[in-house]
Coordinates of C-alpha atoms in Angstrom, one line a residue:
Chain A
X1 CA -7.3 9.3 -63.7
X2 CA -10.6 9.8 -61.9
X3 CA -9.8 12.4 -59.1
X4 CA -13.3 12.7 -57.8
X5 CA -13.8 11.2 -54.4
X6 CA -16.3 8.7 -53.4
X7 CA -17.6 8.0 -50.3
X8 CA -20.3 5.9 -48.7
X9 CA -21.5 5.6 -45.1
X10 CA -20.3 2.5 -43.1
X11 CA -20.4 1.5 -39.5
X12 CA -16.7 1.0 -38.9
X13 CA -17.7 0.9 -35.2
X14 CA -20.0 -1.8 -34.0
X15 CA -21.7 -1.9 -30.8
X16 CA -19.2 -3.9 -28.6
X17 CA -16.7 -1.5 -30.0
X18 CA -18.2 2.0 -28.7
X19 CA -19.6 0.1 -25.1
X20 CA -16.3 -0.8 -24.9
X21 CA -15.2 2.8 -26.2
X22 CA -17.6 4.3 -23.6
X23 CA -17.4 2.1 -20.7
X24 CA -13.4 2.9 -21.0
X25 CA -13.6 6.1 -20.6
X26 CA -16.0 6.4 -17.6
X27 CA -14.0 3.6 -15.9
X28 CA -10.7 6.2 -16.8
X29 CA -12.2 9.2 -15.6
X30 CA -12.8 7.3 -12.3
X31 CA -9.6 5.9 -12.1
X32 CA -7.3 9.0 -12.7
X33 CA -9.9 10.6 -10.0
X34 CA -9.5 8.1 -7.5
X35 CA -6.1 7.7 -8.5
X36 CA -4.6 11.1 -8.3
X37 CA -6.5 11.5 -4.7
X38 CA -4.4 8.7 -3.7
X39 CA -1.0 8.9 -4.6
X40 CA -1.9 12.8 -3.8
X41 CA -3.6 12.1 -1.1
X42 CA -2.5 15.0 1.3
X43 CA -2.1 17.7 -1.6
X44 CA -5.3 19.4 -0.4
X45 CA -6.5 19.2 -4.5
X46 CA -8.5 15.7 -4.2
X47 CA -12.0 15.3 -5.4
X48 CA -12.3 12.2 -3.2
X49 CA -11.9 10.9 0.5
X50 CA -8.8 8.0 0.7
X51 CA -11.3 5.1 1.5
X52 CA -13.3 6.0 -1.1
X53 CA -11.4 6.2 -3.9
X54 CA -9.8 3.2 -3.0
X55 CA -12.6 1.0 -2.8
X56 CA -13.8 3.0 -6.2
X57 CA -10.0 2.9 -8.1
X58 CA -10.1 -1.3 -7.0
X59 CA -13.6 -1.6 -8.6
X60 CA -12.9 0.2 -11.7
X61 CA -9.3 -1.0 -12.4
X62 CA -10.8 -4.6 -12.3
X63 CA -14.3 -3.4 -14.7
X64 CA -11.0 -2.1 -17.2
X65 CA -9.0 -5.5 -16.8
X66 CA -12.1 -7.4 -17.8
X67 CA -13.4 -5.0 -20.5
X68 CA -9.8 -5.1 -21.8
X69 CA -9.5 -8.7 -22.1
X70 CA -13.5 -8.8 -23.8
X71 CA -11.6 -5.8 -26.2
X72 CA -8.6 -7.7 -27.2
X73 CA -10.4 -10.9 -28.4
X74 CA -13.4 -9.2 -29.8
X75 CA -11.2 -6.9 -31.4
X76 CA -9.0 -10.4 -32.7
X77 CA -12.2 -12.7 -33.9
X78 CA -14.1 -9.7 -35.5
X79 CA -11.2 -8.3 -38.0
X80 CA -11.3 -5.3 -35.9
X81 CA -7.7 -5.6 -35.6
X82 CA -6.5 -4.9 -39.5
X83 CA -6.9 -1.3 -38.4
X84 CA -4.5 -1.7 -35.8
X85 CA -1.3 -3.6 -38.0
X86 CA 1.0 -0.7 -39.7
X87 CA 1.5 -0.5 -42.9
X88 CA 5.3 -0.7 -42.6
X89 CA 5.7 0.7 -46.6
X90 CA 6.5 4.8 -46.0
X91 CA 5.2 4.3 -42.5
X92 CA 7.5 7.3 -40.9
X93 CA 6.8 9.7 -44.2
X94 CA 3.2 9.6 -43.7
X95 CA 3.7 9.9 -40.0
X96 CA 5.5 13.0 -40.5
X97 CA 2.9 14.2 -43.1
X98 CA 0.1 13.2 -40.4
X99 CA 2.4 15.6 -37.6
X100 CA 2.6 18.5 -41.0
X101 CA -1.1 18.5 -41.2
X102 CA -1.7 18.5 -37.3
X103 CA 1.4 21.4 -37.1
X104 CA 0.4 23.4 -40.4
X105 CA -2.0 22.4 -42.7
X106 CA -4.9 22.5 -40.3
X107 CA -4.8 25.9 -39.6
X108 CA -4.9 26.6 -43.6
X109 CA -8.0 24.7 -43.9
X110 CA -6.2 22.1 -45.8
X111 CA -8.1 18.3 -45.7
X112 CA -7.2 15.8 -43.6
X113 CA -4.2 14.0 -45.8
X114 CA -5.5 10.4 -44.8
X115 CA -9.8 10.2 -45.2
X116 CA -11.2 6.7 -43.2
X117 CA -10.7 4.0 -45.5
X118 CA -13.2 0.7 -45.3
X119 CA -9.4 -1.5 -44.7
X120 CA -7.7 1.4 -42.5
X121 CA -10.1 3.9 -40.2
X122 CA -7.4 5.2 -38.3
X123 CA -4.8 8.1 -39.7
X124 CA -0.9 7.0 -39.0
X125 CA -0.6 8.8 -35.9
X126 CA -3.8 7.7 -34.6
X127 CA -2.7 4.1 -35.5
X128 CA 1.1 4.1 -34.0
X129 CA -1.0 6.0 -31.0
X130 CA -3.7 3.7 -30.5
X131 CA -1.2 0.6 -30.3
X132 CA 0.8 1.9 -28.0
X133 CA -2.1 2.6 -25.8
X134 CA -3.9 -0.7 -26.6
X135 CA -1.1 -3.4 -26.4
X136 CA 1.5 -1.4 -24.5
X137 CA 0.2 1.1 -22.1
X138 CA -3.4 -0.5 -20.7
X139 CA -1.5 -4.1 -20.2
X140 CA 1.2 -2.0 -18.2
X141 CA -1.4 -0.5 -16.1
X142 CA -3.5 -3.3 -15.9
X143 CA -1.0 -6.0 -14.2
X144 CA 1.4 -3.2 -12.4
X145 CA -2.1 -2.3 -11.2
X146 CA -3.0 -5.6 -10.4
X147 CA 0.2 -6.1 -8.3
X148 CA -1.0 -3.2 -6.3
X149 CA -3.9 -4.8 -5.1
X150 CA -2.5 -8.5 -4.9
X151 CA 0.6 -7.0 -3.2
X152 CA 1.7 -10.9 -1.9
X153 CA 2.1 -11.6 -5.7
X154 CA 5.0 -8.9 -6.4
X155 CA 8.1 -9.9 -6.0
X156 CA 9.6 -8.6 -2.3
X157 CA 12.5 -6.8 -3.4
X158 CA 14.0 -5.0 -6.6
X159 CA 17.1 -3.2 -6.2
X160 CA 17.5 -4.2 -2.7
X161 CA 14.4 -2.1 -2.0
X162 CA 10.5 -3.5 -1.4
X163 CA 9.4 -4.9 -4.4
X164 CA 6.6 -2.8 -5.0
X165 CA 8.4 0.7 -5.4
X166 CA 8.7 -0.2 -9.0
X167 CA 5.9 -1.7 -9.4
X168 CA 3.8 1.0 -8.2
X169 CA 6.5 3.7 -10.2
X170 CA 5.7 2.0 -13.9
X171 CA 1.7 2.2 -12.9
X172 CA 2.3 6.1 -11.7
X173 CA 3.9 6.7 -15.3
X174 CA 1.8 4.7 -17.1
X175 CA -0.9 6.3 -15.3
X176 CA 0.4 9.6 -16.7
X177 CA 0.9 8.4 -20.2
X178 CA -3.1 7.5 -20.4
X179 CA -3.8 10.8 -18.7
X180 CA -1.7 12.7 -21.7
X181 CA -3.2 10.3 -24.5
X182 CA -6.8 10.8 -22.9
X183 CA -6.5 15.0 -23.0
X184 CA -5.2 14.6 -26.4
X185 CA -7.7 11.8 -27.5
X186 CA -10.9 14.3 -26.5
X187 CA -9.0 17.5 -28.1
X188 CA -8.4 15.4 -31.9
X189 CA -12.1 14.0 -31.7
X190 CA -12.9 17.8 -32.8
X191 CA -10.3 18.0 -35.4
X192 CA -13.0 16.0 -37.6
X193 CA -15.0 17.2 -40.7
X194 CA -16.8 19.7 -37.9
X195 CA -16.1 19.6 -34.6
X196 CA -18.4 17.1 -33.2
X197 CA -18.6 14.9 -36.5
X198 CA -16.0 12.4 -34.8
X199 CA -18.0 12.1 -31.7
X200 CA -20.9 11.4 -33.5
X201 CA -19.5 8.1 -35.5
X202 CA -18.5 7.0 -32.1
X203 CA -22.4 7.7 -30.5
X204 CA -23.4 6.1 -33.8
X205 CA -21.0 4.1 -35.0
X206 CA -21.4 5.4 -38.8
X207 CA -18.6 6.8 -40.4
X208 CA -18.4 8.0 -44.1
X209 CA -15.7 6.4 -45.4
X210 CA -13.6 7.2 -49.3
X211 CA -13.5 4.9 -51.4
X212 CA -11.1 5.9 -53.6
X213 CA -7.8 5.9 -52.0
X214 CA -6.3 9.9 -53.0
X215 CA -2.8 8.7 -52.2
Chain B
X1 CA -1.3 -15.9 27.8
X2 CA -1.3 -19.2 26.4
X3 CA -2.0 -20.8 23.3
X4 CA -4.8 -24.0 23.2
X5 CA -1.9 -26.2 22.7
X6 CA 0.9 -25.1 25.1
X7 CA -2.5 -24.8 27.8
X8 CA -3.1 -28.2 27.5
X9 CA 1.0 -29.3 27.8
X10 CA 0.6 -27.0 30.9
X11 CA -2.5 -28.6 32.2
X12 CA -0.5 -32.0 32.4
X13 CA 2.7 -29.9 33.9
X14 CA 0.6 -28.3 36.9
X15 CA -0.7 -32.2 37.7
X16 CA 3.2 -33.2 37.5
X17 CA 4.3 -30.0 39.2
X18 CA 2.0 -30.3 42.0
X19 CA 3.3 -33.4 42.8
X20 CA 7.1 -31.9 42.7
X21 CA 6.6 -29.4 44.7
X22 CA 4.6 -31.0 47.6
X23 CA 8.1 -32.8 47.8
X24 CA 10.5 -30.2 47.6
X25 CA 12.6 -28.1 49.3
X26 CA 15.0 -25.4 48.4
X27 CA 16.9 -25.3 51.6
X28 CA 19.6 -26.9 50.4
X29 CA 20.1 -24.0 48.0
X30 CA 23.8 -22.5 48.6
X31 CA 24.6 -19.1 47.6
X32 CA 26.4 -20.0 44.9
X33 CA 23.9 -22.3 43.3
X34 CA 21.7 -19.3 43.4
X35 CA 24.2 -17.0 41.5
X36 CA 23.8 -19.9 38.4
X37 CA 20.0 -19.4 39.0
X38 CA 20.6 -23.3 38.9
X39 CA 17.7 -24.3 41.9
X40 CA 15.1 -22.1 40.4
X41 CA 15.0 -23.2 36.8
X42 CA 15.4 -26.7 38.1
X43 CA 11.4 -26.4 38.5
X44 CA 10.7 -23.2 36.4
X45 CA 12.8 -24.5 33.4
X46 CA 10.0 -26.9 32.8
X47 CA 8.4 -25.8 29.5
X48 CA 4.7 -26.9 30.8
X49 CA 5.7 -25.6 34.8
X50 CA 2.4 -24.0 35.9
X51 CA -0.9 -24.9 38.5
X52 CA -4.5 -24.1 37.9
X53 CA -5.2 -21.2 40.5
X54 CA -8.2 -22.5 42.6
X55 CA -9.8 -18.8 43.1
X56 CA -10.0 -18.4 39.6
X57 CA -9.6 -22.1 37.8
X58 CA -7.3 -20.7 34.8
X59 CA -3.8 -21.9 34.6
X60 CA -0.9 -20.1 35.8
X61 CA 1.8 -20.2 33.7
X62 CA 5.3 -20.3 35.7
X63 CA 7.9 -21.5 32.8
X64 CA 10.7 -19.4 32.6
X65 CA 12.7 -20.5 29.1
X66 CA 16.3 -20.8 29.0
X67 CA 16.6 -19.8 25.5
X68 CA 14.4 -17.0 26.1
X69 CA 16.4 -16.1 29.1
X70 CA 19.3 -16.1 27.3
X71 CA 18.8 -14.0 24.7
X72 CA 17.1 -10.7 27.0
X73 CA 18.2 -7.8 28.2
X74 CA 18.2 -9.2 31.5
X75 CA 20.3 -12.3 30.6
X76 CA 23.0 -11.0 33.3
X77 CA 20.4 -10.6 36.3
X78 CA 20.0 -13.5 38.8
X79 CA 16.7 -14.6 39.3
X80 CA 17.3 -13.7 43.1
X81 CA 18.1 -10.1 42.1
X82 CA 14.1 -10.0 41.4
X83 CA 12.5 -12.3 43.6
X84 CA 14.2 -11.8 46.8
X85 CA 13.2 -14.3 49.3
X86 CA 10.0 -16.7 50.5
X87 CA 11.1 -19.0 47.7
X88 CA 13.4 -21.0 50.1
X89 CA 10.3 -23.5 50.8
X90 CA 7.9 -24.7 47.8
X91 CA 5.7 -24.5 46.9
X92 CA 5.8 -20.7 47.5
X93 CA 2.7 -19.1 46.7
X94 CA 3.2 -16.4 49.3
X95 CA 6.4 -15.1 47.2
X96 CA 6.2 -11.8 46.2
X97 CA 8.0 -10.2 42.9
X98 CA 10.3 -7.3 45.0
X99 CA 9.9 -5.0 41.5
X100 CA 7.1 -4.8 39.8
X101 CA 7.9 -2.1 37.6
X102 CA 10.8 -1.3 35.5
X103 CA 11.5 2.0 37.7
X104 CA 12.0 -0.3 40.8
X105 CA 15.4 -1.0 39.3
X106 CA 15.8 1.6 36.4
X107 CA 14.9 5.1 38.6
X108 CA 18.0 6.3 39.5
X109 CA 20.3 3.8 38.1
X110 CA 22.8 5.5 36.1
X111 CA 23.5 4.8 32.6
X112 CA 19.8 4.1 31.7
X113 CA 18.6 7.3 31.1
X114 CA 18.3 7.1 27.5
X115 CA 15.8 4.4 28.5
X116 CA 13.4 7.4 29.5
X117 CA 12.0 4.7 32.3
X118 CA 10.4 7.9 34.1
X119 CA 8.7 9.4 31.1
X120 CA 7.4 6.2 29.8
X121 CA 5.9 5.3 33.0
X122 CA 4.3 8.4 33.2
X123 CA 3.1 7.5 29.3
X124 CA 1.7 4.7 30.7
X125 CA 0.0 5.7 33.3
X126 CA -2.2 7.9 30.8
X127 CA -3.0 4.3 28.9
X128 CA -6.7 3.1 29.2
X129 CA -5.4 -0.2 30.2
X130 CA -4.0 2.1 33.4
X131 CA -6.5 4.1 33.9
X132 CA -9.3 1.4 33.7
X133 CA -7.8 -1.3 35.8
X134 CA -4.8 0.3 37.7
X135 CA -4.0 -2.8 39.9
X136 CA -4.1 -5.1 37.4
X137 CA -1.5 -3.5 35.0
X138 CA 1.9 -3.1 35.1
X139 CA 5.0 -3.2 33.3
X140 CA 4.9 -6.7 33.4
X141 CA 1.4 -7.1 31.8
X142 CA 3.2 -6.9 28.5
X143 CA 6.8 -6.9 28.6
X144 CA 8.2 -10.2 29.8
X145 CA 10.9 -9.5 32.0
X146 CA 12.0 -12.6 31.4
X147 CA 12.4 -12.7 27.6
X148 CA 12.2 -9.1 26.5
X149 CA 14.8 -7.7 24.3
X150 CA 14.8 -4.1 23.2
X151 CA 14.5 -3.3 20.0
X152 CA 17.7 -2.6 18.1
X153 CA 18.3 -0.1 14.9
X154 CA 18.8 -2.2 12.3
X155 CA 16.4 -5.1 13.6
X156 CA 14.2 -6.4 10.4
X157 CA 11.0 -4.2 11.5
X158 CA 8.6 -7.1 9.9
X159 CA 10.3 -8.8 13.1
X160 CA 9.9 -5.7 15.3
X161 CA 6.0 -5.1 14.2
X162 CA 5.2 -8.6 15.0
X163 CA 6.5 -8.9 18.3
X164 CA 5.0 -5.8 19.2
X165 CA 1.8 -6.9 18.0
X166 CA 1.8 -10.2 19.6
X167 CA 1.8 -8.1 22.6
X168 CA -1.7 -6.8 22.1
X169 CA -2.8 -10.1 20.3
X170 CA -2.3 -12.0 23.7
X171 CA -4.9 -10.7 24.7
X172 CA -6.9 -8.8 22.4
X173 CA -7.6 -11.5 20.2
X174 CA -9.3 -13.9 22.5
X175 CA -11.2 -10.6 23.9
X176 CA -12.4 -9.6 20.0
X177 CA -10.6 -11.0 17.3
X178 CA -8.4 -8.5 14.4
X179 CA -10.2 -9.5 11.5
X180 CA -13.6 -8.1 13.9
X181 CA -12.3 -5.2 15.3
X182 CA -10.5 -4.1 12.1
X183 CA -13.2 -5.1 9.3
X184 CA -13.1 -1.5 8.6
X185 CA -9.6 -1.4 7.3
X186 CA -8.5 -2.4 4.0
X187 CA -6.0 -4.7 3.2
X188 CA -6.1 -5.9 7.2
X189 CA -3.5 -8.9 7.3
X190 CA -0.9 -6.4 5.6
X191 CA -1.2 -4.0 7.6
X192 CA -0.9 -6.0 10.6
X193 CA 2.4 -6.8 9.2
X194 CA 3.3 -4.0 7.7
X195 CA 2.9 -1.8 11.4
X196 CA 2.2 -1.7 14.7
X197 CA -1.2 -1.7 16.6
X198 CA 0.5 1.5 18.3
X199 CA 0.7 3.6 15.4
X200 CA -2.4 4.2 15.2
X201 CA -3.8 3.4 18.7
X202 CA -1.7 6.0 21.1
X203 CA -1.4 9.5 20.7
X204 CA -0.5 11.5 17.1
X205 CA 1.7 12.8 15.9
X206 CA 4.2 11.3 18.3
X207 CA 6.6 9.2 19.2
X208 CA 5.1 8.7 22.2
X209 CA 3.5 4.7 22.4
X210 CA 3.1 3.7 25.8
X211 CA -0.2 5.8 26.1
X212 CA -2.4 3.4 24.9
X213 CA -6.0 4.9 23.7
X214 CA -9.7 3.8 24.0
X215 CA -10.4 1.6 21.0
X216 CA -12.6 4.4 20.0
X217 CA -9.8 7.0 19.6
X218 CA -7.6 4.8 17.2
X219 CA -6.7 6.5 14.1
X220 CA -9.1 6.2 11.2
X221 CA -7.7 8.3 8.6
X222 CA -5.9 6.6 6.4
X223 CA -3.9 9.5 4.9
X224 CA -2.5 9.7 8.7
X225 CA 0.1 7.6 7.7
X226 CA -0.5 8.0 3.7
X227 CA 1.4 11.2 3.1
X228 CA 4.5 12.6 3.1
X229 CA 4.3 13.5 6.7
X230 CA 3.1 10.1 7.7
X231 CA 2.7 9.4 11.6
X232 CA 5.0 6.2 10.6
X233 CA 8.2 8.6 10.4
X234 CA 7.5 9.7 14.2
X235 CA 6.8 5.9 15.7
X236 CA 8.0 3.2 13.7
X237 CA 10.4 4.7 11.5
X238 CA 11.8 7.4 14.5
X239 CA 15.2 5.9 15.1
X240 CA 15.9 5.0 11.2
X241 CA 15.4 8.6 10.4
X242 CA 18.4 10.6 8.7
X243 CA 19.3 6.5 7.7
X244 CA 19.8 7.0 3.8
X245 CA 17.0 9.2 3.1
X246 CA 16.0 9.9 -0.5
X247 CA 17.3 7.1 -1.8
X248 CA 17.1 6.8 -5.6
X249 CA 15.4 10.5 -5.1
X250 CA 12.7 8.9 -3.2
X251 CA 11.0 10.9 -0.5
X252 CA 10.4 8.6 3.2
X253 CA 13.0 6.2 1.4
X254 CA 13.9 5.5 4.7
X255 CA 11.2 3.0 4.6
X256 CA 11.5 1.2 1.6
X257 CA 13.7 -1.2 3.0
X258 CA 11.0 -2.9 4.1
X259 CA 7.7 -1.4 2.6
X260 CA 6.2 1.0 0.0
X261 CA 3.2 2.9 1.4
X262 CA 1.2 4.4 -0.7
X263 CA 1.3 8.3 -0.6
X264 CA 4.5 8.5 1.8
X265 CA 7.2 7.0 -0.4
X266 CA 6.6 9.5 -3.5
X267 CA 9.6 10.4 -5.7
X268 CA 9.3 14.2 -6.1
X269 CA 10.7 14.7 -9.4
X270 CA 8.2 11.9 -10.9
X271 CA 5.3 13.8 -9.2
X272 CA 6.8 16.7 -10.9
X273 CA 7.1 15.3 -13.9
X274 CA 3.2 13.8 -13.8
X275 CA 1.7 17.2 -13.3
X276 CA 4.2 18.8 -15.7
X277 CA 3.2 16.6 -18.5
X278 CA -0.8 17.1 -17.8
X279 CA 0.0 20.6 -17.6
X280 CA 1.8 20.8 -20.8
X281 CA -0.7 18.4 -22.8
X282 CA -3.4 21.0 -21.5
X283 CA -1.7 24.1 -22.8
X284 CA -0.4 22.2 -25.7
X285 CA -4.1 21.5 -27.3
X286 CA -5.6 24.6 -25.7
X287 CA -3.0 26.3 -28.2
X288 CA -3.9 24.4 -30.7
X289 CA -7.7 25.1 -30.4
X290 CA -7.3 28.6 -30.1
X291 CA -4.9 28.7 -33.0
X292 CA -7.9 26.6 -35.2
X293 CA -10.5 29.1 -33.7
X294 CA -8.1 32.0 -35.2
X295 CA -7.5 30.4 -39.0
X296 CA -11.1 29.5 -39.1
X297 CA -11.8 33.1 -38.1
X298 CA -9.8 34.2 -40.4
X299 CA -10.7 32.0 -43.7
X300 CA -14.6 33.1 -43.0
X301 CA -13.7 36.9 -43.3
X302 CA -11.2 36.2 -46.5

């Protein structure tokens, strides 16, 4: 059996991916900006005036709805999306080997237990994470947040209360769920090969990728 | 204040009116006709009853509704109790109103105090509408005596906001219209509404609303009425305070009835829980940097 790895250098992320990657993440760091001065808007902490990081929060929240939707059918017509369908077969063993290397084995030096495959770029954790974010949290944000600004499209009441307590509760927690994966998402892009290597491949979009599967 | 349409139903009334009252007399008028208010809204129960006013050419509007007087606060008075005398020939444009404040009647009458007739009138008389034209304004300039009803806890406030705000739309938007004055302000049709032109145009933080301010003094800061402390708890929300507060562990919930507003209706646990989670995710990886940093540390000197 040939144990020696191969590897090669691919781009696994083309140009609409990263502008998409990039534009994200400004339009999030405005968002949670203008967001957090509004919902705490008399906490004495915000970065931003009310008026201002309303007009800002609409303008960026609709930037994301629109870059989202471009995403999802790029991400659909270009095969991008093979890296985002689990691999059901021993799916929660290698999660947990993903969570042993991130708990344990990184601090031994050990390698990463899943190298960037041409047919699977993402480790298991990244996967399950990145389609929860993708397909579950965004759209969440996206329409509770687009209720928020189109308030005479929610419905009036829930629970015998105005309809958009909920509404604007499930875009607060979702809110809150981005913020987590977006700390997260920064801290793991230096858990690469060295610590900017990961941030590289997604300024370049080259990633060396192993050929031989190790499993 | 009319609208286009009732002004021209009350053009054709004044023509028809005219002609009525040239003929009429109220002579015959017994006592006990007047205690059914029967001889009066014989003329002034006329939907379109009114006369252009030759000093000034605008129409004078003299209806008095049934419907309307059946439904207000004053549905027990006679008309008589108000206009007392020069009525008994018509036309009658020499009749005066005998009160033409609320404290004529309500000063010293017992049982109204909670009305606070004395303090409001002193409110008022620190409004700009007052203190600019002081002969032209009176109680009467916005509450109809004839059809105003008090406001009741428990009323729908998306009814009680836009009656209130009729009140100032009757004449503030033929003098500059909302969508003008108010470009400024987001979301402009829902807040109209949502709440009263008083919240933000008398003084703050009060309950205080008959001291209308200068258009230039109206409040421009939106987190006035966008935090926990909102101004809306001390004017439009004041009598539906300690009414199931923090409902579902929502702070303000007393206002979700009707409304969520941004910033005042918060659920402090959820807040709680936002900033815990942030706070945790930061020490969380911040851990687990340093804990790399140390291993690496250590590997290199192995």
């Amino acid at each position: 059996m040939n144990t020696e790895t191969k590897t090669q250098w691919m781009l696994l992320y083309p140009l609409w991916l990263r502008a998409w990657h990039w534009t994200n993440a400004l339009l999030f760091i405005i968002l949670l900006t203008c967001g957090f001065s509004l919902h705490f808007a008399d906490s004495g902490w915000t970065l931003v005036g009310f008026a201002t990081a309303r007009t800002w929060h609409n303008l960026a929240g609709l930037a994301l709805t629109v870059g989202y939707l471009v995403f999802v059918l790029r991400n659909w017509t270009s095969g991008n999306i093979r890296h985002y369908k689990p691999d059901w077969r021993g799916w929660s063993s290698r999660l947990l080997r993903q969570a042993h290397y991130y708990g344990v084995e990184i601090f031994q030096g050990a390698a990463h237990p899943f190298p960037v495959r041409r047919e699977q770029k993402f480790n298991p954790l990244q996967q399950l994470t990145y389609v929860c974010v993708v397909y579950l949290g965004l759209p969440t944000l996206i329409v509770t947040g687009l209720l928020l600004l189109m308030p005479e499209l929610a419905p009036e009441a829930i629970l015998g209360m105005a309809g958009l307590w909920l509404i604007a509760v499930v875009h607060y927690l979702a809110g809150v769920g981005l913020t987590v994966f977006l700390i997260m998402h920064i801290y793991l892009a230096t858990v690469g090969k060295t610590l900017t290597s990961d941030l590289k491949k997604m300024v370049t979009g080259w990633e060396e990728v192993t050929l031989a599967d190790p499993r | 204040m009319f609208s286009a349409k009732r002004e021209r139903h009350v053009a054709l009334g004044a023509v028809l009116a005219s002609l009525l009252l040239m003929q009429s007399d109220l002579s015959f008028a017994s006592q006990s006709d007047l205690e059914r208010n029967e001889p009066c809204l014989r003329c002034h129960g006329m939907e379109t009853f009114g006369y252009v006013k030759p000093e000034t050419g605008k129409l004078v509007n003299l209806s008095v509704s049934q419907a309307d007087l059946d439904q207000a606060d004053h549905q027990g008075n006679l008309c008589v109790d108000c206009h007392r005398g020069g009525y008994r020939k018509t036309p009658h444009p020499q009749h005066k109103v005998t009160a033409d404040t609320c404290l004529e009647c309500h000063e010293d009458e017992r049982g109204f105090e909670k009305y606070r007739m004395k303090a409001i009138t002193a409110h008022f008389k620190k409004s700009v509408h007052y203190k600019m034209q002081p002969e032209q304004f009176n109680c009467f300039s916005c509450h109809d005596p004839h059809a105003g009803r008090l406001h009741k806890i428990g009323d729908a406030t998306v009814t009680v906001v836009e009656k209130s705000n009729q009140v100032c739309l009757n004449c503030h938007s033929t003098l500059l219209p909302f969508e003008e004055s108010h470009a400024w302000l987001p979301n402009g049709q829902l807040h109209q509404k949502a709440v009263r032109c008083l919240e933000c145009h008398t003084p703050r933080p009060s309950s205080v609303v008959h001291a209308i301010e200068p258009a230039a003094k109206g409040e421009k800061d939106c987190v006035a009425c966008h935090s926990r402390d909102s101004i809306l708890l001390t004017k439009l929300n004041k009598y539906r305070l300690g009414r199931g507060e923090d409902k579902l562990g929502f702070v303000n919930s007393v206002v979700m009835d009707d409304s969520y507003v941004l910033g005042m209706t918060r659920h402090s646990a959820l807040d709680k829980l936002g900033i815990f989670a942030v706070a945790l995710t930061v020490s969380g990886v911040s851990a687990h940097g340093i804990g790399r940093w140390f291993s690496r540390r250590r590997g290199k000197s192995s």
